Short mmCIF file of N, CA, C and O in Angstrom, two decimals:
data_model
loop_
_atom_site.label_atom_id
_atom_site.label_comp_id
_atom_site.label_asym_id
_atom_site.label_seq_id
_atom_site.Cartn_x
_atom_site.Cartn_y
_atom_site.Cartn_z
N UNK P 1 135.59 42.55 122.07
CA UNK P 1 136.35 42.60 123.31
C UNK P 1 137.81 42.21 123.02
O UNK P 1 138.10 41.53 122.04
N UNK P 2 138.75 42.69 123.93
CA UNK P 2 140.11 42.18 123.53
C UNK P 2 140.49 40.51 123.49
O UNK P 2 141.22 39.95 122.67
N UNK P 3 139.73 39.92 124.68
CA UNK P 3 139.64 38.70 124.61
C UNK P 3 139.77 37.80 123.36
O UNK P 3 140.73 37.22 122.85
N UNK P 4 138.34 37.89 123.04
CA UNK P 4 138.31 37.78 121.25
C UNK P 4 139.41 38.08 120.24
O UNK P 4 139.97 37.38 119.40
N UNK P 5 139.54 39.55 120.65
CA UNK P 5 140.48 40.06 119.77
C UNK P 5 141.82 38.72 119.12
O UNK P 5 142.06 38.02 118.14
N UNK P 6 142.52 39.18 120.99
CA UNK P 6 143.32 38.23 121.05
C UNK P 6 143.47 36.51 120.12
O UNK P 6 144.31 36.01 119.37
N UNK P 7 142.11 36.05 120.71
CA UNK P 7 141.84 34.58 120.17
C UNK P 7 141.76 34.71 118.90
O UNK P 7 141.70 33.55 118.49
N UNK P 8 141.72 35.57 117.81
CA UNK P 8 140.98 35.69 116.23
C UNK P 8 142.77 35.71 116.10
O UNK P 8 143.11 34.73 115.43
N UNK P 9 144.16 36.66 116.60
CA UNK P 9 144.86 36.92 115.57
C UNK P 9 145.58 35.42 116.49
O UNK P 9 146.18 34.65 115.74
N UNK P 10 145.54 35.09 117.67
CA UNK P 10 145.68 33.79 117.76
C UNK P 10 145.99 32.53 116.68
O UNK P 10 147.00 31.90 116.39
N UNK P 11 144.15 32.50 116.09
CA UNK P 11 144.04 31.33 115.14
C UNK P 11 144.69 31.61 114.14
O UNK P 11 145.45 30.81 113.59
N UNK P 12 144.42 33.19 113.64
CA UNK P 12 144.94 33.25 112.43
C UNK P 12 146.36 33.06 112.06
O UNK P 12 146.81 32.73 110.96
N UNK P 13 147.08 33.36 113.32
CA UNK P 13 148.70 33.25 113.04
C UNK P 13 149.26 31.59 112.93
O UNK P 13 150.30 31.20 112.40
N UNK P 14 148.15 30.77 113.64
CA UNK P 14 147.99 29.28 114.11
C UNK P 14 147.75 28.82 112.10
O UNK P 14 148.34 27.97 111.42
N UNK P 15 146.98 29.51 111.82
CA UNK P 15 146.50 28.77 110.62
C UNK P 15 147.24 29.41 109.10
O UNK P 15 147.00 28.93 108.00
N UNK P 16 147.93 30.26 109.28
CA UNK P 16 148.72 31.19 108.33
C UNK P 16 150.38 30.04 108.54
O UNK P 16 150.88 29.47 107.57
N UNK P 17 150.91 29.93 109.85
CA UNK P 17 152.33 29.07 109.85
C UNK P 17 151.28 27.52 109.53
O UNK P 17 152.00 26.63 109.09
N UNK P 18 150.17 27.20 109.64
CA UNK P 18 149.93 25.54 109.16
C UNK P 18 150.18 25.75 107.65
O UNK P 18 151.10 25.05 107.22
N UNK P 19 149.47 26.72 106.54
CA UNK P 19 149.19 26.57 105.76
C UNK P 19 150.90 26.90 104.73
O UNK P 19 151.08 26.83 103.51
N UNK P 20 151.96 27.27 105.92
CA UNK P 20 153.50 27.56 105.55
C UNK P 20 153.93 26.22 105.54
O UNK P 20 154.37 25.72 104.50
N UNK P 21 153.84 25.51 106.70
CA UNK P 21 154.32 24.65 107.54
C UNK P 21 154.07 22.93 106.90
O UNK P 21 154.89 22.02 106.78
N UNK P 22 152.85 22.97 106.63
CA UNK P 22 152.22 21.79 106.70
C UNK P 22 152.69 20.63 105.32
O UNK P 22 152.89 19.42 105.44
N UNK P 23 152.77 21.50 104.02
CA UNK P 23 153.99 20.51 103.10
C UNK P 23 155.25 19.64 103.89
O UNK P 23 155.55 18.45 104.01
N UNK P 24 155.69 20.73 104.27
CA UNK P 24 156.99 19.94 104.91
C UNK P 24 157.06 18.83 106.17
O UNK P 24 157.70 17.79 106.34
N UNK P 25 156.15 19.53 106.90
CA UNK P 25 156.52 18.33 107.91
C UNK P 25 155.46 16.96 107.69
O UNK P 25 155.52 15.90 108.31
N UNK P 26 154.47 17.34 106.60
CA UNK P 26 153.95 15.79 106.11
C UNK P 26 154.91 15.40 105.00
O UNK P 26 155.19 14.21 104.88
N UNK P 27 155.50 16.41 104.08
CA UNK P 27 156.85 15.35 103.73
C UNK P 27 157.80 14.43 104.32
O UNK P 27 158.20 13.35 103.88
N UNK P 28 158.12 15.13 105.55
CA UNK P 28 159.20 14.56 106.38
C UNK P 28 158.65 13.22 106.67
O UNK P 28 159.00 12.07 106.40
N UNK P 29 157.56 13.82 107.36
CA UNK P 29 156.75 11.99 108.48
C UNK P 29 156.75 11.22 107.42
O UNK P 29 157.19 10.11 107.69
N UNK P 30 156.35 11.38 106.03
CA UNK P 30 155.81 10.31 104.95
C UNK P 30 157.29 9.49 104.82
O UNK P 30 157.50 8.28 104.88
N UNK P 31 158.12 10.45 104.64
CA UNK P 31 159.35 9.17 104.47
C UNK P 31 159.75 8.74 105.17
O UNK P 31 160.87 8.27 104.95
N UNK P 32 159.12 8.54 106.61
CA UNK P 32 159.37 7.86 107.71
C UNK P 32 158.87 6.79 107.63
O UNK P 32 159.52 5.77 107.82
N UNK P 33 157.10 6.78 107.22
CA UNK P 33 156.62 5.56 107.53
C UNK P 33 155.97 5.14 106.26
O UNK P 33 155.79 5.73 105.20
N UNK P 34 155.57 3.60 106.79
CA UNK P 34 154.79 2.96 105.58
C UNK P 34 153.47 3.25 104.48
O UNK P 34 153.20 2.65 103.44
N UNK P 35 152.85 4.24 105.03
CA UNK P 35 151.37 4.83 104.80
C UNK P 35 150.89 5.85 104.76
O UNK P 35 151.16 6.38 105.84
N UNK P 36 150.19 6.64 104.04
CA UNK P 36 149.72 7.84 104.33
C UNK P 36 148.48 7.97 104.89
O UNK P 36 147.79 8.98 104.72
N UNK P 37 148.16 7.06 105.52
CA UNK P 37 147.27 7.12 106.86
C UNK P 37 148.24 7.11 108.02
O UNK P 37 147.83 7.67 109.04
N UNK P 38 148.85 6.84 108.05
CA UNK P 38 150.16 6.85 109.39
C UNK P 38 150.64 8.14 109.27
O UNK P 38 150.77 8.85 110.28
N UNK P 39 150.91 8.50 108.27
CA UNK P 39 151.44 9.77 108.15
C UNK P 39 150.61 10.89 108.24
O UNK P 39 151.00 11.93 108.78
N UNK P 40 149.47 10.77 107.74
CA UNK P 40 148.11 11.30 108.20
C UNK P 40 147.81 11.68 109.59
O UNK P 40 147.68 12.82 110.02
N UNK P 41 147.73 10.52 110.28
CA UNK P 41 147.33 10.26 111.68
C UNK P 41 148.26 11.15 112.47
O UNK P 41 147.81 12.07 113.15
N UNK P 42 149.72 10.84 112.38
CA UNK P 42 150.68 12.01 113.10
C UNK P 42 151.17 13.10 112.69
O UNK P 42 151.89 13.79 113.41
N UNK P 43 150.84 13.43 111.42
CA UNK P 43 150.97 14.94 111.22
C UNK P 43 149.76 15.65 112.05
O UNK P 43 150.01 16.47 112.93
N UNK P 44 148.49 15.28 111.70
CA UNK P 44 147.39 15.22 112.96
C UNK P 44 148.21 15.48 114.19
O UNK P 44 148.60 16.58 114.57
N UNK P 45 148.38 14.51 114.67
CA UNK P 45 149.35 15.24 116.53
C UNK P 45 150.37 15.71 116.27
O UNK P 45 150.87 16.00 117.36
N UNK P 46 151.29 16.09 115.22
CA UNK P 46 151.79 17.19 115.68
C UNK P 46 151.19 18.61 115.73
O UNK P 46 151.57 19.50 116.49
N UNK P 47 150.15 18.71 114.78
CA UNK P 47 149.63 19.95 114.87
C UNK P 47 148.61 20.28 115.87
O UNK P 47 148.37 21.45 116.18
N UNK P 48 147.93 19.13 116.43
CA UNK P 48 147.11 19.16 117.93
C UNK P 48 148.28 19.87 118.70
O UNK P 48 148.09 21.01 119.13
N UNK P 49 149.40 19.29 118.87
CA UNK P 49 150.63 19.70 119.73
C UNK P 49 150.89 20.98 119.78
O UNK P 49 150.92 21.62 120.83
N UNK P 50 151.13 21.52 118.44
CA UNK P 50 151.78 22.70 118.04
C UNK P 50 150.62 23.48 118.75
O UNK P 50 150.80 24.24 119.71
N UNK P 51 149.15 23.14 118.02
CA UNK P 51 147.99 24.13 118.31
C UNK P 51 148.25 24.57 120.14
O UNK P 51 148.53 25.67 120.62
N UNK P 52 148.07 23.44 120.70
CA UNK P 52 147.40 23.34 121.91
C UNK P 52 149.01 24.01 122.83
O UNK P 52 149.01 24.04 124.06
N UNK P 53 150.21 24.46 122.05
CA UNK P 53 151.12 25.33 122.86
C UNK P 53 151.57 26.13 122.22
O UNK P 53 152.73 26.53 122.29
N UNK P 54 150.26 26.70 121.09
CA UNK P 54 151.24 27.75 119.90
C UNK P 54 151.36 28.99 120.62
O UNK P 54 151.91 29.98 120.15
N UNK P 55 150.76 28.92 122.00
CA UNK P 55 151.08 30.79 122.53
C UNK P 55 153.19 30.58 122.87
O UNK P 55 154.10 31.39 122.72
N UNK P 56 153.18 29.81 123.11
CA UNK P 56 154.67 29.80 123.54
C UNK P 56 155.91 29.50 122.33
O UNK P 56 157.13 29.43 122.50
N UNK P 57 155.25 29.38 121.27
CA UNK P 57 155.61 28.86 119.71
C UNK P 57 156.97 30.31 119.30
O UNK P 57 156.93 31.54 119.25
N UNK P 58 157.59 29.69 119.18
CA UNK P 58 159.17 30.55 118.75
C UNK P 58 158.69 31.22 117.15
O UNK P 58 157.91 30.60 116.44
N UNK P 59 159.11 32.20 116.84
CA UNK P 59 158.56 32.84 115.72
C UNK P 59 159.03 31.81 114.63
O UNK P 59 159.37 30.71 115.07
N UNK P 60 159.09 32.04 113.04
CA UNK P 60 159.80 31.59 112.38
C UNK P 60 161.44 32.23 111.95
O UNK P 60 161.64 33.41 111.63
N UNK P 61 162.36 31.30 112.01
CA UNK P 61 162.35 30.01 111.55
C UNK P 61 162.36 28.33 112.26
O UNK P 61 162.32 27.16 111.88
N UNK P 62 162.41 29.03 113.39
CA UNK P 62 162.13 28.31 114.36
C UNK P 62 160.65 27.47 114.22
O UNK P 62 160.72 26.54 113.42
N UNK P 63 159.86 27.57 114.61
CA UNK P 63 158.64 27.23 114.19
C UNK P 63 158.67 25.14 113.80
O UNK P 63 158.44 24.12 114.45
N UNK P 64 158.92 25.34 112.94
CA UNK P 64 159.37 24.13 112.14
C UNK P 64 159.93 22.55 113.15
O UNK P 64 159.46 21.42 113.30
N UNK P 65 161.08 23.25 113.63
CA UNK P 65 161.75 22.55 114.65
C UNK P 65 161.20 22.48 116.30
O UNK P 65 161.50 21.63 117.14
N UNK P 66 160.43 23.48 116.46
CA UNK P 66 159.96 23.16 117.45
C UNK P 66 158.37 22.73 117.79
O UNK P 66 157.77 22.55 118.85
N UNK P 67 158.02 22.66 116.43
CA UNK P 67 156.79 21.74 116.26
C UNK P 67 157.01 20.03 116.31
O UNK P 67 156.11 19.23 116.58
N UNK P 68 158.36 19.68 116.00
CA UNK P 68 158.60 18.34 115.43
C UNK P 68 159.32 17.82 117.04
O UNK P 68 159.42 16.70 117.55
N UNK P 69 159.59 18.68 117.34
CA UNK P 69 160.13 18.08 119.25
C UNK P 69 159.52 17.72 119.91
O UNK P 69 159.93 17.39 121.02
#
């Protein structure tokens, strides 16, 4: 069904910019804080974040910056 459809290139575009994405902005957080369980923990919400409003998600290069807002 298109429904589906929809939801499959959804994830996949969701999980194709994590697997771009995801070096960098756990680089960034790590030199923020003391731990890489801290850094762990909120790279975690940002990508809950990102996930849970990636239909409205700016293409790349954008992407990046408006995950971290």
């Amino acid at each position: 069904s298109p429904a589906v459809s929809r939801d499959t290139a959804h994830h996949a575009s969701f999980e194709s910019m994590y697997q771009l994405v995801f070096p960098k902005i756990y680089a960034y957080i790590r030199c923020q804080v003391a731990t890489t369980d801290i850094a762990q923990e909120l790279v975690s919400r940002v990508f809950f974040k990102v996930y849970k409003h990636w239909q409205r998600a700016p293409t790349e290069p954008a992407t990046i910056p408006w995950g971290l807002r």
